[in-house]
Short mmCIF file of C-alpha atoms in Angstrom, two decimals:
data_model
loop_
_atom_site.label_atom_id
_atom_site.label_comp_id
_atom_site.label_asym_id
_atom_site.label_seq_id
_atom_site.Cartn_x
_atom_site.Cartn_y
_atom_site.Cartn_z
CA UNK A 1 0.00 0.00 0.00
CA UNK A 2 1.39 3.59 -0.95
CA UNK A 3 1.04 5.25 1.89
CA UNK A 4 1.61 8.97 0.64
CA UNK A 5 -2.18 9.76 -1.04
CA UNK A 6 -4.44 11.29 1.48
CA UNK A 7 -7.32 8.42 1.65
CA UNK A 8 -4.50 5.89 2.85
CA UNK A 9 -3.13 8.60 5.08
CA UNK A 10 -6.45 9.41 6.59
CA UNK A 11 -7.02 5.96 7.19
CA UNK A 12 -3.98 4.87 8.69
CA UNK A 13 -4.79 7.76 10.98
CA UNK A 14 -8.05 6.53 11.36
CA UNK A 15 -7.69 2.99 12.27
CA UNK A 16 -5.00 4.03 14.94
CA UNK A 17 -7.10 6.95 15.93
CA UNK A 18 -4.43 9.14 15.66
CA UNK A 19 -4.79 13.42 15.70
CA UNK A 20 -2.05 15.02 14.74
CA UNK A 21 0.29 16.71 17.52
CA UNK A 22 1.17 20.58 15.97
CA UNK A 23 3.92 20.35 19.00
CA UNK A 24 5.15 18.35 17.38
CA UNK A 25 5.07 19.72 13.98
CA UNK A 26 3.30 16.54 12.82
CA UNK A 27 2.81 17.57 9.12
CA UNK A 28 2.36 14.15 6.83
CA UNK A 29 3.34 14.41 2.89
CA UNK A 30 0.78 12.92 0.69
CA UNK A 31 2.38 13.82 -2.13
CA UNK A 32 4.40 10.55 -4.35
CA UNK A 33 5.93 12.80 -6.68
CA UNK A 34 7.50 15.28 -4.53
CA UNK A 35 8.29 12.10 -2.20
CA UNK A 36 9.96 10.71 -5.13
CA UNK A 37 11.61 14.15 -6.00
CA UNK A 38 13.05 14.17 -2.50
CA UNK A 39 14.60 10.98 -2.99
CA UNK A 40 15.92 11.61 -6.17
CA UNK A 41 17.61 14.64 -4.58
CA UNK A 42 18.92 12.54 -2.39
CA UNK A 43 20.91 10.11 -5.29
CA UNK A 44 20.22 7.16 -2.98
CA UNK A 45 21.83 4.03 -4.01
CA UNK A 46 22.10 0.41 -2.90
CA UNK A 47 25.41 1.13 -0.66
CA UNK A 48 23.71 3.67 1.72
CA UNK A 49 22.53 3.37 4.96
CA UNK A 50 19.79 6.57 5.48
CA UNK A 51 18.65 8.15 8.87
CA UNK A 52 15.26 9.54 8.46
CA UNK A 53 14.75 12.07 11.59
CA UNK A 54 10.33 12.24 12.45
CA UNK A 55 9.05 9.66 9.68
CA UNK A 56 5.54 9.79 10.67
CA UNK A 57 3.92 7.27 9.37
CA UNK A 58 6.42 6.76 6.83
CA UNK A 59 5.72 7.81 3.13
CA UNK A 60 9.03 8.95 3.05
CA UNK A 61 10.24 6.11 4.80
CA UNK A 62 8.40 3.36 2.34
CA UNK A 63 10.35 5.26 -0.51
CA UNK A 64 13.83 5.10 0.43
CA UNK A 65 13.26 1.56 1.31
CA UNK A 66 12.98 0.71 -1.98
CA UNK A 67 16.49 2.08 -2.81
CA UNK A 68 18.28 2.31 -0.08
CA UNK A 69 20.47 -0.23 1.70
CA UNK A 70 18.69 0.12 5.47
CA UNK A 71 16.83 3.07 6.69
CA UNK A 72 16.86 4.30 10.22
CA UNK A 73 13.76 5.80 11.07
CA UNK A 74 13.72 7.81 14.30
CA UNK A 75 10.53 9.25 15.44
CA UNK A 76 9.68 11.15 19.05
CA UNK A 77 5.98 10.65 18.99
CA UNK A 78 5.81 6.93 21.23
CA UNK A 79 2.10 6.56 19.37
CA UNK A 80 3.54 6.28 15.72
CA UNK A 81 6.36 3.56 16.79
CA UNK A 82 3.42 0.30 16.64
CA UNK A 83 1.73 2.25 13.74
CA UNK A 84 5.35 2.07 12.23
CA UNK A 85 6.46 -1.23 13.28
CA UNK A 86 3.05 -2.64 11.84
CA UNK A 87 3.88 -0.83 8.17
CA UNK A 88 7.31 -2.24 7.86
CA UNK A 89 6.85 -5.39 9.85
CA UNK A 90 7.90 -7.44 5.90
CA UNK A 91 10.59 -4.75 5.18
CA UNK A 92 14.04 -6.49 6.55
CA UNK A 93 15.51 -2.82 5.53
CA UNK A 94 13.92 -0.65 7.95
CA UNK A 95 14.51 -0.15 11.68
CA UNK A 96 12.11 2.20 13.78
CA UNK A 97 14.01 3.90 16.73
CA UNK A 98 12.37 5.67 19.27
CA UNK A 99 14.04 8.47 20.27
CA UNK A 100 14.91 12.35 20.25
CA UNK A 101 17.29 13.08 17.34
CA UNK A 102 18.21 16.55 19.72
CA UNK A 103 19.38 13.86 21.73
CA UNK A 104 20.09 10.32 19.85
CA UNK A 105 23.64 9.37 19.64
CA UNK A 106 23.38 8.43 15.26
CA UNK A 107 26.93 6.88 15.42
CA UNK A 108 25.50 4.39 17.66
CA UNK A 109 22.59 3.08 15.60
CA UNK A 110 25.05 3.41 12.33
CA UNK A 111 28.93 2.08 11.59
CA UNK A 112 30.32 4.22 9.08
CA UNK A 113 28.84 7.04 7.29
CA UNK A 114 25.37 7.76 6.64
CA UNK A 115 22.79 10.48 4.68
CA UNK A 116 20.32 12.08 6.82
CA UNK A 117 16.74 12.62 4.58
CA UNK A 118 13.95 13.75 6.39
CA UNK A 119 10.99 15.62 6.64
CA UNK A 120 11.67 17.89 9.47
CA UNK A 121 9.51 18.93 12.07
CA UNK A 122 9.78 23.09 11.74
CA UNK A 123 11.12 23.47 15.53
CA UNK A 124 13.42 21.76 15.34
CA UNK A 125 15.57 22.21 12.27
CA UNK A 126 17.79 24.89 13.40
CA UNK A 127 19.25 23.13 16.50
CA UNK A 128 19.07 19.36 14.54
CA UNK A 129 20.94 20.69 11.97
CA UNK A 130 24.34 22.25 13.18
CA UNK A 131 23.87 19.50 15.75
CA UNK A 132 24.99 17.06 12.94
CA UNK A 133 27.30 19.56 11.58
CA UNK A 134 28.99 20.49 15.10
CA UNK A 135 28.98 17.44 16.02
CA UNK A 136 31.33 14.35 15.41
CA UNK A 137 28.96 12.41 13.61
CA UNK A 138 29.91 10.62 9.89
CA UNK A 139 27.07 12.34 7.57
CA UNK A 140 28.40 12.66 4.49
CA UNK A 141 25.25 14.82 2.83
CA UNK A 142 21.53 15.84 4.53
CA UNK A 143 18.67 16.43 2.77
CA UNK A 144 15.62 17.75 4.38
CA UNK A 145 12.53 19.46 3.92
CA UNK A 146 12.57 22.79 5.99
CA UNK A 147 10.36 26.22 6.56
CA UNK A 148 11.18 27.80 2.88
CA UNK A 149 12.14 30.98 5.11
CA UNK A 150 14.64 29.10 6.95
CA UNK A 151 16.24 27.19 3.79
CA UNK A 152 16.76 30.94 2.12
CA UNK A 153 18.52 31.87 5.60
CA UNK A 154 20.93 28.35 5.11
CA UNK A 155 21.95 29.51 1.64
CA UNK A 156 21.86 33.59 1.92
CA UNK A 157 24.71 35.56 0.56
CA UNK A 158 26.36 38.47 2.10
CA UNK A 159 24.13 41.97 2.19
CA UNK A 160 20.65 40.54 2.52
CA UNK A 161 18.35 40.21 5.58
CA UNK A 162 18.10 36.52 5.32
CA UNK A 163 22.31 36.54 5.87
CA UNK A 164 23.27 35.53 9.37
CA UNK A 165 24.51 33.45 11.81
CA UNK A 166 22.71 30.50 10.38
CA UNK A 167 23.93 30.91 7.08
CA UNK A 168 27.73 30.84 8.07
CA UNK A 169 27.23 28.12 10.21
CA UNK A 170 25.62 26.23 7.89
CA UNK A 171 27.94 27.36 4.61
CA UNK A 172 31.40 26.85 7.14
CA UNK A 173 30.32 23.02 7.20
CA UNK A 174 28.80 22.30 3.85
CA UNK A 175 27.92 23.51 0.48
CA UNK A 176 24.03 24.38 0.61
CA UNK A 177 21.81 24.39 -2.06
CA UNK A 178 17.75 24.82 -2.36
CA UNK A 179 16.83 21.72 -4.82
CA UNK A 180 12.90 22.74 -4.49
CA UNK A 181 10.02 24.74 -3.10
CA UNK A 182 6.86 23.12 -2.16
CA UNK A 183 3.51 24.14 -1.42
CA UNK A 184 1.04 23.92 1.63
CA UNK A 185 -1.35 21.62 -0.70
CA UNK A 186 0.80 18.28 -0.72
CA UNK A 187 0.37 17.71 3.38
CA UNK A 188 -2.40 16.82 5.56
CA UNK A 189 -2.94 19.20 7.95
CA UNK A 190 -1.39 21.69 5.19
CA UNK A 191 1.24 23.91 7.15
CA UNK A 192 0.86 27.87 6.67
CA UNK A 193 3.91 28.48 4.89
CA UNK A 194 5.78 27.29 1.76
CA UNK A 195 8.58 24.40 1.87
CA UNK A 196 11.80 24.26 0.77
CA UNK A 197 14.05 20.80 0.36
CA UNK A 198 17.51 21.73 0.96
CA UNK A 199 20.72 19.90 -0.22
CA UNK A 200 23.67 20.17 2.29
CA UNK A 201 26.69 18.42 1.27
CA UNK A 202 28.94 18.01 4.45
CA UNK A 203 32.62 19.15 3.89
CA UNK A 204 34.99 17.42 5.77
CA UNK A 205 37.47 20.61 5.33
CA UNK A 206 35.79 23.65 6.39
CA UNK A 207 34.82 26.02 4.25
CA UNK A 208 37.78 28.84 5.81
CA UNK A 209 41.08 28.48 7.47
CA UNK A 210 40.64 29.24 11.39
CA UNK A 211 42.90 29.41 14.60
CA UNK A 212 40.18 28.94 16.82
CA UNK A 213 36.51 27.40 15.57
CA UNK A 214 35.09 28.36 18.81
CA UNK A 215 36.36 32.07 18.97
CA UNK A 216 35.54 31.95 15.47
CA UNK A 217 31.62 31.54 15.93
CA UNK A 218 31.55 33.87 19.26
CA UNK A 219 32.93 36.73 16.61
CA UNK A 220 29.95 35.97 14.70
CA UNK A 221 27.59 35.68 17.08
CA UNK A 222 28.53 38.90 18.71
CA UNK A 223 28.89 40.75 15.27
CA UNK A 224 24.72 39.86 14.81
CA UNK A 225 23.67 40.18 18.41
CA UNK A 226 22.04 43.38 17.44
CA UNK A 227 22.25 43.80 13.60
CA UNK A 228 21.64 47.41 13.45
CA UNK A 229 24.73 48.58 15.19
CA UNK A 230 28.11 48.99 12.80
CA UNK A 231 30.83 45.84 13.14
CA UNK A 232 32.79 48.20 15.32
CA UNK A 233 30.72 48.81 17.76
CA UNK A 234 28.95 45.31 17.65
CA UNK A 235 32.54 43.86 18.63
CA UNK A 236 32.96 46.50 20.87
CA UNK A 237 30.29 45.48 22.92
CA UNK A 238 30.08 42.22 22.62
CA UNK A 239 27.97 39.52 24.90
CA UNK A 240 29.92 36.43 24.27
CA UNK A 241 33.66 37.44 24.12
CA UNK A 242 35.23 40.67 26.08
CA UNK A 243 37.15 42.67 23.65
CA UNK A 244 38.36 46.43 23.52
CA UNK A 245 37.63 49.02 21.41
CA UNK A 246 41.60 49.10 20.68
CA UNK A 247 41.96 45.63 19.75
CA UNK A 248 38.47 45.89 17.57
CA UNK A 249 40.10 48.83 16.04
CA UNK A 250 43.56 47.38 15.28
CA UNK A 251 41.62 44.03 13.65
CA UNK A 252 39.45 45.87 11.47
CA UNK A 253 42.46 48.27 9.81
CA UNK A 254 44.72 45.29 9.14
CA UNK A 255 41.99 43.31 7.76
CA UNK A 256 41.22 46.21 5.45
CA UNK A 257 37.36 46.12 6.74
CA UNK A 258 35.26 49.71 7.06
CA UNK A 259 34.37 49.87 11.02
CA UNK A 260 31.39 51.54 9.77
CA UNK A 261 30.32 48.25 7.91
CA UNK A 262 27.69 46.27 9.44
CA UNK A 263 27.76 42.47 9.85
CA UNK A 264 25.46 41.22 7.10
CA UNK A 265 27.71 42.27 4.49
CA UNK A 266 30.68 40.73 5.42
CA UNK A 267 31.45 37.61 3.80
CA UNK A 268 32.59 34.33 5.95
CA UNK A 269 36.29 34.41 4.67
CA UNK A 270 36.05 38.39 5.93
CA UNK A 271 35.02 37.11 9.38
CA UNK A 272 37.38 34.06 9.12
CA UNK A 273 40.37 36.85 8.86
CA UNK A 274 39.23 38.86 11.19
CA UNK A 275 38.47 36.17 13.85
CA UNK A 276 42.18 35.01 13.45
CA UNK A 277 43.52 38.79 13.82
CA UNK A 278 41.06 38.98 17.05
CA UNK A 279 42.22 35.97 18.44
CA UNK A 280 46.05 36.91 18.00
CA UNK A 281 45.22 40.45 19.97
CA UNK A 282 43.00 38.92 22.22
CA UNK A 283 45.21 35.99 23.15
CA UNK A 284 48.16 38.54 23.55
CA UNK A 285 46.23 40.50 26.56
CA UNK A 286 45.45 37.89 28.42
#
């Protein structure tokens, strides 16, 4: 049975007398052709082992099982795991975990690398993300289906509203792409918004050359802490790392960067040089 048409969705929900949990961000795709387009994004092949973070009831799931070497589904919601387990009990490909992916420790359930495609619930996508970028994990590549405003804020360039933190963070690991858009009309209960898949490819060598990652990523965060405010002063006054107006100063003239500049338009090799100047001046103070 194809799951992903809405009279087998509703009555899958039906018979388990399911409602849907917006906490949760329970929004099911009953769409086979952008399922398939999703997992043609993906370039799935025989060799890889997928995790699949919030499956549902597994439309998505049922598709990459018919490509992929073993998918890993892991969902939160402790009602969908027998409404799961009953779907795939003939598919010797699929494993249902129950768990938190916030939390889940993915190079336990996998040995080697994997490909994370998924459907994510909206509230979490932000923190799920650079957690499998931050952390040690073996993903090679991750494509998911996001909020279509927070995909544009993955792949923004320098000088636009949608640039940020987000956007480095996500660019300094990977090479981002948007591979679609897609509409309210293809879930049950249809979300408010438009959808965007987005195809991260994980970089093993980051995308700039730092001293320190860490002091890296508090120059950032301080720099858009309040947008508004030039780089200089941003810096200046920091939250997350104490630095002097001196030292700000000194950074910003050997970098060749206007102090009057604000933070969206400076690019992530600008901040990469001028988080290596910092942490020279700042290291030398101490």
């Amino acid at each position: 049975m194809e799951i992903a048409n809405p009279s087998n969705t509703k009555e899958i929900l039906r018979k388990h007398n399911l409602n849907l949990k917006k906490s949760l961000g329970q929004n099911f795709l009953i769409d086979n052709n952008i399922l398939d387009k999703i997992v043609e994004t993906a370039n799935l092949t025989e060799n890889d082992t997928v995790i699949e973070i919030g499956p549902g009831i597994g439309s998505l799931t049922q598709k990459m099982a018919k490509v992929a070497n073993k998918v890993i589904a892991v969902e939160l919601d402790n009602r969908l795991i027998p409404v799961l387990n009953e779907i795939f009990e003939g598919y010797n490909n699929v494993e249902i975990v129950h768990g938190d992916a916030l939390e889940v420790d993915f190079s336990q359930l996998v040995e080697g690398s994997f490909r994370i495609v998924a459907n994510l619930p909206y509230y979490i996508t932000t923190p799920i993300i650079m957690r499998l970028l931050e952390e040690d994990f073996n993903v090679e590549e991750i494509v998911v289906m996001v909020q279509k405003e927070v995909g544009e804020r993955m792949v923004a360039s320098p000088g636009g509203k949608d640039y940020g933190i987000l956007s480095i963070g996500v660019q300094y690991h990977t090479k981002a792409e948007i591979s679609f858009i897609v509409p309210p009309s293809v879930f049950i209960p249809q979300p408010k918004v438009e959808s965007a898949v987005i195809n991260l490819k994980v970089d093993k060598k980051a995308a700039v050359d730092l001293i320190d990652e860490d002091f890296f990523f508090k120059i950032v965060k301080s720099a858009f802490h309040q947008r508004r405010k030039t780089i200089r002063n941003s810096l200046t006054k920091a939250p997350y790392i104490n630095l002097s107006r001196d030292q700000v100063d000194q950074a910003l003239e050997e970098v060749g960067i206007d102090s009057r500049r604000r933070a969206e338009k400076l690019s992530i090799e600008q901040f990469a040089k001028l988080s290596n100047v910092l942490f020279g001046l700042y290291r030398s103070k101490e």
